[in-house]
């Protein structure tokens, strides 16, 4: 099956950030076999099965949400505006304790609906009930990296076993990778972290951890271990495996040095950090130090959705504010954070994250003719500051068109919405 | 002409913030004659000409953009990411010097397109070529308050005369009000401000001014006058007329006290303040002091659009961050800022800003069934944090449906887009 996308303005997000103003992409099954300016000779030689005319549209890589808890779509808006402690103890934790496999499946599916509508083609998750998430992922066709949250409270061994089971079960899965997911410094003991590290090493897996999200977390870690979470993790050797550090709000200069040296990936979650008033991560400083910084929505419970266009917008604005510098986090940087940097963090950058020959065709089409895309010459800036999910006219994953003009294939949304609200009524 | 909107979830934003879960609104020509729970008896007695079934939708007041420069839609994204001085001196000012009446008309029209699509029904502007803006406003049917920017540089008398002319010309206009608009403390002399004040008093008009937007502005004012801009304006008596202070980023505790005492309206423009790295206004503190705080996008040149849903979202997030408190600027407060508080600042709250009997029907319909509106029980939070312009299914102004399902009546958008990009190509 050969598809041709033509007449497009293509933002490749490759190493040179090449942009083709009259571009085309050829896709063989799920893999890109050509990207560049329109080349009629190549078209003539190709037996194309399907032509997608992208005239007046941008084609860019699908967005990579590098930190989320997708089933928490169920808790979007729940207890919003409460102080953190009450929000967690009176709302989120009691509701989570009631979760069933079906809730996870339904919540994940709703989250994926949002993702396909808002141009996200791949995500990194940390939660539990991995198989029920995988069922929704398989049905919807999105790409994902999943990590079973492991913590000491409530059965470490059981959780680690589920984590190992998931590694084995999805070894051959084309669209799902697995990471190990120790939850955080305040929920995992030293011994637990060491055991998890052994699993990561044994199975050659990356680690996905919440790092320095709040001031209290860092303060308590300093009190207990005489070190910051980053220093502590470094000492335990956790950075010897590929490592995804979500949040990194309260990292020190020394933390940043360590992260750069050990090639730790950072994930910026500005909406969640602001909604919970946790703080603002020093993103420009991390980028300047050479750290790969990706972007994530965190769970919908502190966001209220998983729209990465909103996340790019907020990241670009707060980045300038944090630095007192309107040149910080420019549009190009933020687009890289939301695409190729995410793919790097997830360890899938050889497959996706940019539009390049040999990579899988995870890409989106953005409307350059909408009133929110004008003047059209400023398209790069508009992607970050003005266009949004409403301009995502198509979402393609592995060469398959999963969303077109706001319609998601093979989905009975009315039924899903009812199931979803029924779950919420029982949980919340 | 009697319209009935029924089966709606109505957020009135009246004084009690009344919400009707199975509500209806009756509109006679342009005025609301009933709002409340569905009352079949009233429906039976009414000879309704048109029924709008709003099942599964929210009906809420149209949004009020309380500070913008709408023709600057032309400069959206232009020079973005440059340091402030270069951005102004090398990009914006040279482009502005080339503006023609037709540019203003086209730029305003594109801005109004964005407004109608994103649920804004009324705005306060400061720019020039008032008549050309008015032409676009008349054609599109939106409500506006316009102020001709007056400053010393380049002809104070000429500008003040245009301002007075506009007051007279639009005296009887149903949809356009006029304010006087001294630009700022750093562009207006004491004598100029006094003359403008006399005009405001003589014609019974409000004043619309940029106030304490940047640190430099406050520092320079302190150096020159030994006072902050707020203290200086107070001493000059400017607050003796209704006053709209745009930005208020760098206001002191004493400034806030003065503003509260003198009933000065503040307009928060968080996106612009962040994009230009100007700072974050102490909004929760101003609200706590009893100041009426509205919300504005500022010009698209520092935003990149005039979408008030994005502005609500950013305001809610940065408000929490600024205060280190997740309970600051909750959804209800932010919705009030974007509706009734805006109407108060603009002096049109007896006419619009909430859905109440006797007010004009400026209202919008929001899709509660979209994936970004789930779970539907959290609708108030979702309006601020998750729903967006994509969920605005209808925009009604003065009882007329001007936008429905993304289609704007009587507009040739393709032609407008071409004209708009032609203007930009000449200007930028």
mmCIF file of C-alpha atoms in Angstrom, chain A residues 73-74 76-78 80-83 110 114 117 271 274-275 277 279-280 303-305 310 313-314 317-318 320-321 324-327 369-372 374-378 381-382 385-389 391 413 417 420-421 424-425 428, chain B residues 73-74 76-78 80-83 110 114 117 271 274-275 277 279-280 303-305 310 313-314 317-318 320-321 324-327 369-372 374-378 381-382 385-389 391 413 417 420-421 424-425 428:
data_model
loop_
_atom_site.group_PDB
_atom_site.id
_atom_site.type_symbol
_atom_site.label_atom_id
_atom_site.label_comp_id
_atom_site.label_asym_id
_atom_site.label_seq_id
_atom_site.Cartn_x
_atom_site.Cartn_y
_atom_site.Cartn_z
ATOM 1 C CA UNK A 73 -8.877 11.291 32.169
ATOM 2 C CA UNK A 74 -11.662 9.939 34.401
ATOM 3 C CA UNK A 76 -10.399 15.490 34.889
ATOM 4 C CA UNK A 77 -11.610 18.484 36.880
ATOM 5 C CA UNK A 78 -12.365 16.397 40.000
ATOM 6 C CA UNK A 80 -10.062 21.119 41.039
ATOM 7 C CA UNK A 81 -9.038 24.201 42.991
ATOM 8 C CA UNK A 82 -8.591 22.383 46.293
ATOM 9 C CA UNK A 83 -5.340 22.610 48.225
ATOM 10 C CA UNK A 110 -11.381 8.680 26.144
ATOM 11 C CA UNK A 114 -8.493 13.463 22.850
ATOM 12 C CA UNK A 117 -8.151 14.852 17.874
ATOM 13 C CA UNK A 271 0.202 23.014 32.880
ATOM 14 C CA UNK A 274 1.064 25.560 37.326
ATOM 15 C CA UNK A 275 -2.375 24.157 38.133
ATOM 16 C CA UNK A 277 1.200 25.575 41.953
ATOM 17 C CA UNK A 279 6.604 25.774 40.420
ATOM 18 C CA UNK A 280 8.218 26.289 37.021
ATOM 19 C CA UNK A 303 -4.509 19.548 33.473
ATOM 20 C CA UNK A 304 -7.740 18.854 32.445
ATOM 21 C CA UNK A 305 -6.942 17.146 29.176
ATOM 22 C CA UNK A 310 -2.148 23.660 24.814
ATOM 23 C CA UNK A 313 1.477 27.140 24.157
ATOM 24 C CA UNK A 314 1.818 27.202 27.925
ATOM 25 C CA UNK A 317 4.783 31.452 27.458
ATOM 26 C CA UNK A 318 5.972 30.360 30.877
ATOM 27 C CA UNK A 320 9.790 33.373 28.538
ATOM 28 C CA UNK A 321 8.371 34.491 31.862
ATOM 29 C CA UNK A 324 12.474 37.272 31.899
ATOM 30 C CA UNK A 325 13.477 36.932 28.249
ATOM 31 C CA UNK A 326 11.173 36.959 25.202
ATOM 32 C CA UNK A 327 13.791 35.044 23.211
ATOM 33 C CA UNK A 369 -6.240 28.461 5.972
ATOM 34 C CA UNK A 370 -8.093 28.937 9.245
ATOM 35 C CA UNK A 371 -8.514 32.406 10.754
ATOM 36 C CA UNK A 372 -6.171 31.275 13.537
ATOM 37 C CA UNK A 374 -3.105 34.030 9.603
ATOM 38 C CA UNK A 375 -0.925 35.595 8.363
ATOM 39 C CA UNK A 376 0.134 32.257 6.894
ATOM 40 C CA UNK A 377 3.795 33.281 6.611
ATOM 41 C CA UNK A 378 4.107 33.023 10.417
ATOM 42 C CA UNK A 381 4.906 30.762 15.470
ATOM 43 C CA UNK A 382 1.200 30.053 14.983
ATOM 44 C CA UNK A 385 0.774 30.365 19.913
ATOM 45 C CA UNK A 386 -2.401 30.355 17.870
ATOM 46 C CA UNK A 387 -3.314 27.218 16.016
ATOM 47 C CA UNK A 388 -4.607 24.419 18.155
ATOM 48 C CA UNK A 389 -6.382 21.120 18.086
ATOM 49 C CA UNK A 391 -6.627 23.001 13.161
ATOM 50 C CA UNK A 413 -18.200 8.074 20.714
ATOM 51 C CA UNK A 417 -19.203 9.032 26.510
ATOM 52 C CA UNK A 420 -17.217 7.120 30.688
ATOM 53 C CA UNK A 421 -19.669 9.243 32.642
ATOM 54 C CA UNK A 424 -17.068 8.679 36.806
ATOM 55 C CA UNK A 425 -20.411 8.647 38.624
ATOM 56 C CA UNK A 428 -16.178 10.247 42.170
ATOM 57 C CA UNK B 73 -4.065 40.920 13.910
ATOM 58 C CA UNK B 74 -2.044 41.867 10.809
ATOM 59 C CA UNK B 76 0.426 38.292 14.524
ATOM 60 C CA UNK B 77 3.701 36.401 14.848
ATOM 61 C CA UNK B 78 5.734 39.165 13.194
ATOM 62 C CA UNK B 80 8.134 36.935 17.451
ATOM 63 C CA UNK B 81 10.901 35.887 19.789
ATOM 64 C CA UNK B 82 12.970 39.038 19.311
ATOM 65 C CA UNK B 83 14.067 41.125 22.277
ATOM 66 C CA UNK B 110 -9.924 39.071 10.500
ATOM 67 C CA UNK B 114 -11.468 35.003 15.313
ATOM 68 C CA UNK B 117 -15.358 31.733 16.295
ATOM 69 C CA UNK B 271 -0.511 35.911 27.430
ATOM 70 C CA UNK B 274 4.289 36.383 29.370
ATOM 71 C CA UNK B 275 5.161 36.423 25.670
ATOM 72 C CA UNK B 277 8.347 38.606 29.462
ATOM 73 C CA UNK B 279 5.889 40.005 34.341
ATOM 74 C CA UNK B 280 2.765 38.650 36.038
ATOM 75 C CA UNK B 303 -0.410 36.934 21.643
ATOM 76 C CA UNK B 304 -0.896 35.625 18.471
ATOM 77 C CA UNK B 305 -4.672 35.757 18.378
ATOM 78 C CA UNK B 310 -6.858 30.632 25.697
ATOM 79 C CA UNK B 313 -6.775 29.125 30.540
ATOM 80 C CA UNK B 314 -3.496 31.007 30.838
ATOM 81 C CA UNK B 317 -2.773 28.699 35.468
ATOM 82 C CA UNK B 318 -0.474 31.671 35.984
ATOM 83 C CA UNK B 320 -2.107 29.812 40.776
ATOM 84 C CA UNK B 321 1.590 29.887 40.030
ATOM 85 C CA UNK B 324 1.881 29.468 44.958
ATOM 86 C CA UNK B 325 -1.682 28.424 45.695
ATOM 87 C CA UNK B 326 -3.862 26.019 43.671
ATOM 88 C CA UNK B 327 -6.988 27.650 45.133
ATOM 89 C CA UNK B 369 -20.594 16.341 24.434
ATOM 90 C CA UNK B 370 -17.104 16.742 23.011
ATOM 91 C CA UNK B 371 -14.241 14.572 24.268
ATOM 92 C CA UNK B 372 -12.763 17.733 25.785
ATOM 93 C CA UNK B 374 -15.752 15.022 29.789
ATOM 94 C CA UNK B 375 -16.670 14.126 32.453
ATOM 95 C CA UNK B 376 -19.579 16.472 31.833
ATOM 96 C CA UNK B 377 -20.199 17.063 35.556
ATOM 97 C CA UNK B 378 -17.019 19.190 35.690
ATOM 98 C CA UNK B 381 -13.676 23.661 35.297
ATOM 99 C CA UNK B 382 -13.596 22.424 31.698
ATOM 100 C CA UNK B 385 -9.033 24.325 31.452
ATOM 101 C CA UNK B 386 -10.137 22.055 28.650
ATOM 102 C CA UNK B 387 -12.896 23.247 26.379
ATOM 103 C CA UNK B 388 -11.875 25.901 23.922
ATOM 104 C CA UNK B 389 -12.940 27.695 20.805
ATOM 105 C CA UNK B 391 -16.448 23.805 21.478
ATOM 106 C CA UNK B 413 -13.505 34.154 4.225
ATOM 107 C CA UNK B 417 -7.772 35.723 3.771
ATOM 108 C CA UNK B 420 -5.306 39.997 4.595
ATOM 109 C CA UNK B 421 -2.157 38.245 3.415
ATOM 110 C CA UNK B 424 0.718 41.732 5.426
ATOM 111 C CA UNK B 425 3.024 41.209 2.457
ATOM 112 C CA UNK B 428 5.906 43.398 6.916
#
